[in-house]
PDB file of C-alpha atoms in Angstrom:
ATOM      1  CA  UNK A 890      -9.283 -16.207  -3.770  1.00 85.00           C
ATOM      2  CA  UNK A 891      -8.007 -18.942  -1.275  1.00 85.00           C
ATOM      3  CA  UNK A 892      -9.995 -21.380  -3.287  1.00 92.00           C
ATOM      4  CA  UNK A 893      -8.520 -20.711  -6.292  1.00 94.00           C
ATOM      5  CA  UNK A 894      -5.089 -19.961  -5.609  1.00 90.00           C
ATOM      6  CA  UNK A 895      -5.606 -15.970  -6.799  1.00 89.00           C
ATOM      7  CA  UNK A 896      -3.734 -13.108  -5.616  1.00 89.00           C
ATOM      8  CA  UNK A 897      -4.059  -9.565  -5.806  1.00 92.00           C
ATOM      9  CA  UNK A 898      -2.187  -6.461  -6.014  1.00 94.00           C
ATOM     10  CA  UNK A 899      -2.764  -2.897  -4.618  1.00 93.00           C
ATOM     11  CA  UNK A 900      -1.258  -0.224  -6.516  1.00 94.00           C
ATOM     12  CA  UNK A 901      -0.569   3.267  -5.816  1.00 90.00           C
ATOM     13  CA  UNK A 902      -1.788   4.898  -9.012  1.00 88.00           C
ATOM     14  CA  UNK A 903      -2.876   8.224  -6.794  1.00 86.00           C
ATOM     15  CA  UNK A 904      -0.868  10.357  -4.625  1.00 88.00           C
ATOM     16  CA  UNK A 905       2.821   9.939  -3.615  1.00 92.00           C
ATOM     17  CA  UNK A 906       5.338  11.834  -2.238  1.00 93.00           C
ATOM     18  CA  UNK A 907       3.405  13.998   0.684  1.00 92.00           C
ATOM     19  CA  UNK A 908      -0.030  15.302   1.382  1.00 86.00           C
ATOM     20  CA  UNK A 909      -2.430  17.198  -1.264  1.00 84.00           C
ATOM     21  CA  UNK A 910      -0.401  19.909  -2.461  1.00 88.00           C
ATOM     22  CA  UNK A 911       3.155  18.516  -1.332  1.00 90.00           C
ATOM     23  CA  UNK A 912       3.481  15.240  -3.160  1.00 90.00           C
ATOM     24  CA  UNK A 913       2.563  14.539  -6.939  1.00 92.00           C
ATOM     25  CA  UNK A 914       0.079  12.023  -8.736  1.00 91.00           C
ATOM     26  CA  UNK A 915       2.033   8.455  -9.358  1.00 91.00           C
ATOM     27  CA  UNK A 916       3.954   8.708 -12.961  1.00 93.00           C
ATOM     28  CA  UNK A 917       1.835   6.407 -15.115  1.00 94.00           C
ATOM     29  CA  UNK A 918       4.590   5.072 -16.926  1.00 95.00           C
ATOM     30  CA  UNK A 919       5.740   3.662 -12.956  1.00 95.00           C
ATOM     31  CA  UNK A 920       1.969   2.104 -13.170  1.00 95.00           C
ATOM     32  CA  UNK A 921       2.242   0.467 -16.275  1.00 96.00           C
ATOM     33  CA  UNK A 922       5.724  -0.904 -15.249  1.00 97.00           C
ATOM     34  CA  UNK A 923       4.193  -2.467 -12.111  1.00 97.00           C
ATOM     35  CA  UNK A 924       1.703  -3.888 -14.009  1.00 97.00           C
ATOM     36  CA  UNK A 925       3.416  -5.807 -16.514  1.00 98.00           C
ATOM     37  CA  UNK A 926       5.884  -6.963 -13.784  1.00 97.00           C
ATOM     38  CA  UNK A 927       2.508  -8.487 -12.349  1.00 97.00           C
ATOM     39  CA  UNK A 928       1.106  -9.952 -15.662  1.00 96.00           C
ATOM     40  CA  UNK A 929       4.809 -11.457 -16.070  1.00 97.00           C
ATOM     41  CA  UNK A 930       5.144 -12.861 -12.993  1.00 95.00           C
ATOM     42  CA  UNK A 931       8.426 -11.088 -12.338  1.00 95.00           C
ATOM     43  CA  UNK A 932       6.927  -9.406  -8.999  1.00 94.00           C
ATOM     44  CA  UNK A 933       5.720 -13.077  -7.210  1.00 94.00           C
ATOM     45  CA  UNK A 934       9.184 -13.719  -7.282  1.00 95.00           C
ATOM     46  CA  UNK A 935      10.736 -10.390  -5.702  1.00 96.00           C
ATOM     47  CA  UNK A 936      11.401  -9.907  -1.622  1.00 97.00           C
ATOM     48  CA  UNK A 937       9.075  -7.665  -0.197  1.00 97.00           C
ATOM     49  CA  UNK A 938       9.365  -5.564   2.819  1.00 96.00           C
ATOM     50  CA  UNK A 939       6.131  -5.378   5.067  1.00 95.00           C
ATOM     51  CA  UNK A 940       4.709  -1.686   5.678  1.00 94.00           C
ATOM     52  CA  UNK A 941       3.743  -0.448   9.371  1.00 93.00           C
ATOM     53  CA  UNK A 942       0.241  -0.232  10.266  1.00 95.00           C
ATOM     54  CA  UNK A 943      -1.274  -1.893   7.374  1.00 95.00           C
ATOM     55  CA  UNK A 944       0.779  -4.571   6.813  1.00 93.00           C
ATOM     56  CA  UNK A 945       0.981  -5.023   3.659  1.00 94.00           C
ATOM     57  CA  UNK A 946       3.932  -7.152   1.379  1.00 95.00           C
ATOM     58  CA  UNK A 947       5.424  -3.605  -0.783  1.00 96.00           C
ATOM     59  CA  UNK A 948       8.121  -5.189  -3.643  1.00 97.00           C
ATOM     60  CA  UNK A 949      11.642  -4.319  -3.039  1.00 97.00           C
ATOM     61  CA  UNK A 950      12.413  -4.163  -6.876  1.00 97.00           C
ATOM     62  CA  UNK A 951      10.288  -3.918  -9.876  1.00 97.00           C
ATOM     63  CA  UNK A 952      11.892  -3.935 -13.546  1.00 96.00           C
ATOM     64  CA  UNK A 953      11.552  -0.138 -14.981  1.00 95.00           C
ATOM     65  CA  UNK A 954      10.810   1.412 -11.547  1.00 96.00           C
ATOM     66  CA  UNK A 955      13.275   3.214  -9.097  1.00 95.00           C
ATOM     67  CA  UNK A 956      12.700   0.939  -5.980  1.00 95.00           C
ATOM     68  CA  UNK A 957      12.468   4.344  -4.019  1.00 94.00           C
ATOM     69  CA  UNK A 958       9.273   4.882  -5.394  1.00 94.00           C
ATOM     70  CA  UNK A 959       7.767   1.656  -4.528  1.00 95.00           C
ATOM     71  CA  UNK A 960       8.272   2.081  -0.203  1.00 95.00           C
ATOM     72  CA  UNK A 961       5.899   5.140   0.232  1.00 94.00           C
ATOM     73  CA  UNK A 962       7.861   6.473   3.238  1.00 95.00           C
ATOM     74  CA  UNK A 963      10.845   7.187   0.566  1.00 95.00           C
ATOM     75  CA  UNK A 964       9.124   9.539  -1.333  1.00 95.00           C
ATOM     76  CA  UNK A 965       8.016  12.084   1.389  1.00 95.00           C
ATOM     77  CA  UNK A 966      10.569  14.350   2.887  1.00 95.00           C
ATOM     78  CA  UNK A 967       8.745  14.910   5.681  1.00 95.00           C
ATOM     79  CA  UNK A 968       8.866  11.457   7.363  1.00 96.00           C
ATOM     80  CA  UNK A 969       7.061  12.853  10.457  1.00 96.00           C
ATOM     81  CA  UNK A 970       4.228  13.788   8.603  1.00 95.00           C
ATOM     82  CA  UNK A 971       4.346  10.400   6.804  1.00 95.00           C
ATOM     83  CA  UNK A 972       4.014   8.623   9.991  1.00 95.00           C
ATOM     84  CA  UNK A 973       1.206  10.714  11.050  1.00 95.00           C
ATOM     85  CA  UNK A 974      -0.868  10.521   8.204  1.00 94.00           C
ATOM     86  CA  UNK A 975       0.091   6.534   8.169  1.00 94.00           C
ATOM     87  CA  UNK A 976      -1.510   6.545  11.261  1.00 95.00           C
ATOM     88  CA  UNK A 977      -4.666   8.662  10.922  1.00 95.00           C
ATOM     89  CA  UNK A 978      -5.464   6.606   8.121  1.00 94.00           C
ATOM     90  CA  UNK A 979      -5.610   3.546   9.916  1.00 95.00           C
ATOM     91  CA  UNK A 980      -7.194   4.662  12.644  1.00 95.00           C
ATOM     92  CA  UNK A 981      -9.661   5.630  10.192  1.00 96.00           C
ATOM     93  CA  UNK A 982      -9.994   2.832   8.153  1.00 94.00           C
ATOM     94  CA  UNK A 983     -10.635   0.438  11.622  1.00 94.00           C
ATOM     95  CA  UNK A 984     -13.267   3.168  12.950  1.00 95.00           C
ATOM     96  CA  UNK A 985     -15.010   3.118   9.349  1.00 95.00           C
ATOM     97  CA  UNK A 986     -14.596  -0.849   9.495  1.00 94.00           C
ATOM     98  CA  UNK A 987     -16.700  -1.049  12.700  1.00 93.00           C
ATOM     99  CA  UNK A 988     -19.598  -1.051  11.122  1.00 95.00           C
ATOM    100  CA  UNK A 989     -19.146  -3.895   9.367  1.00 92.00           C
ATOM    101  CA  UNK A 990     -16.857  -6.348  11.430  1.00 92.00           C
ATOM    102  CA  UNK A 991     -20.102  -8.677  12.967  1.00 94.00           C
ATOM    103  CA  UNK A 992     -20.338  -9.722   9.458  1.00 94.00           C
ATOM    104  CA  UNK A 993     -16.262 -10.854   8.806  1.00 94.00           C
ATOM    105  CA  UNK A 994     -14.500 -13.541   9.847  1.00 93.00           C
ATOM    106  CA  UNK A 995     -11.597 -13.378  12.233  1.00 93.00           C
ATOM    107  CA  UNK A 996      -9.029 -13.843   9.570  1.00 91.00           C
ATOM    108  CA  UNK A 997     -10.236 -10.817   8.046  1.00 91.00           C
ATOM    109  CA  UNK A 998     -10.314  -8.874  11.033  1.00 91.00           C
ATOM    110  CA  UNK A 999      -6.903  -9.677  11.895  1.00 91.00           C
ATOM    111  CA  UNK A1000      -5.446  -8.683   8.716  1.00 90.00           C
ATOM    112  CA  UNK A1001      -6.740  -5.086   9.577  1.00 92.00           C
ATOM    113  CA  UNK A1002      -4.449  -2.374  10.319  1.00 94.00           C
ATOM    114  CA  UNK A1003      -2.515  -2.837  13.976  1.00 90.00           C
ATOM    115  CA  UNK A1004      -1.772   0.116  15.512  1.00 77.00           C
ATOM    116  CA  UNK A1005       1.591   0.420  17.323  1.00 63.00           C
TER     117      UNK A1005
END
């Protein structure tokens, strides 16, 4: 990717809102609007906000889609829960990521989640 300039996206086209049974599948017209905005270019261009634990660059704005919907924290009620499940899962993903961290690079390891 470095080589060639690439970038990628991670989209929430699962689960928002809460836990199984709380929150609700992602609206797939919200998908499709994220996606164009990538394939435009519209979303290179907008601010992002970082999220905790993992890190990662979330849009602030995206043409079509409430920006509520795009910070996962805004869409569950119960923001305790959020944080706890935020958590879990990256103590989960490093303990799963163990097994295979002799073979990456420090780069990579240090883009893992960072626990607070």
């Amino acid at each position: 990717m470095k080589k060639h300039g690439a970038h990628a996206w991670l989209i929430n086209t699962g689960w928002s809102g809460g836990k199984y049974g709380v929150g609700k599948r992602m609206d797939l017209r919200v998908t499709r609007a994220i996606i164009d905005a990538i394939h435009s270019g519209e979303l290179e261009k907008t601010p992002t906000e970082q999220l905790e634990i993992f890190g990662l660059h979330v849009p602030t704005s995206c043409p079509g889609v409430d920006s509520e919907v795009l910070m996962p924290i805004n869409t569950w009620q119960n923001k305790d829960e959020y944080y706890a499940t935020l958590k879990y899962l990256g103590v989960n993903f490093t303990k799963n990521f163990s097994k295979y961290q002799d073979k990456a690079s420090p780069e990579i390891i240090a883009a893992g989640p960072q626990s607070k």
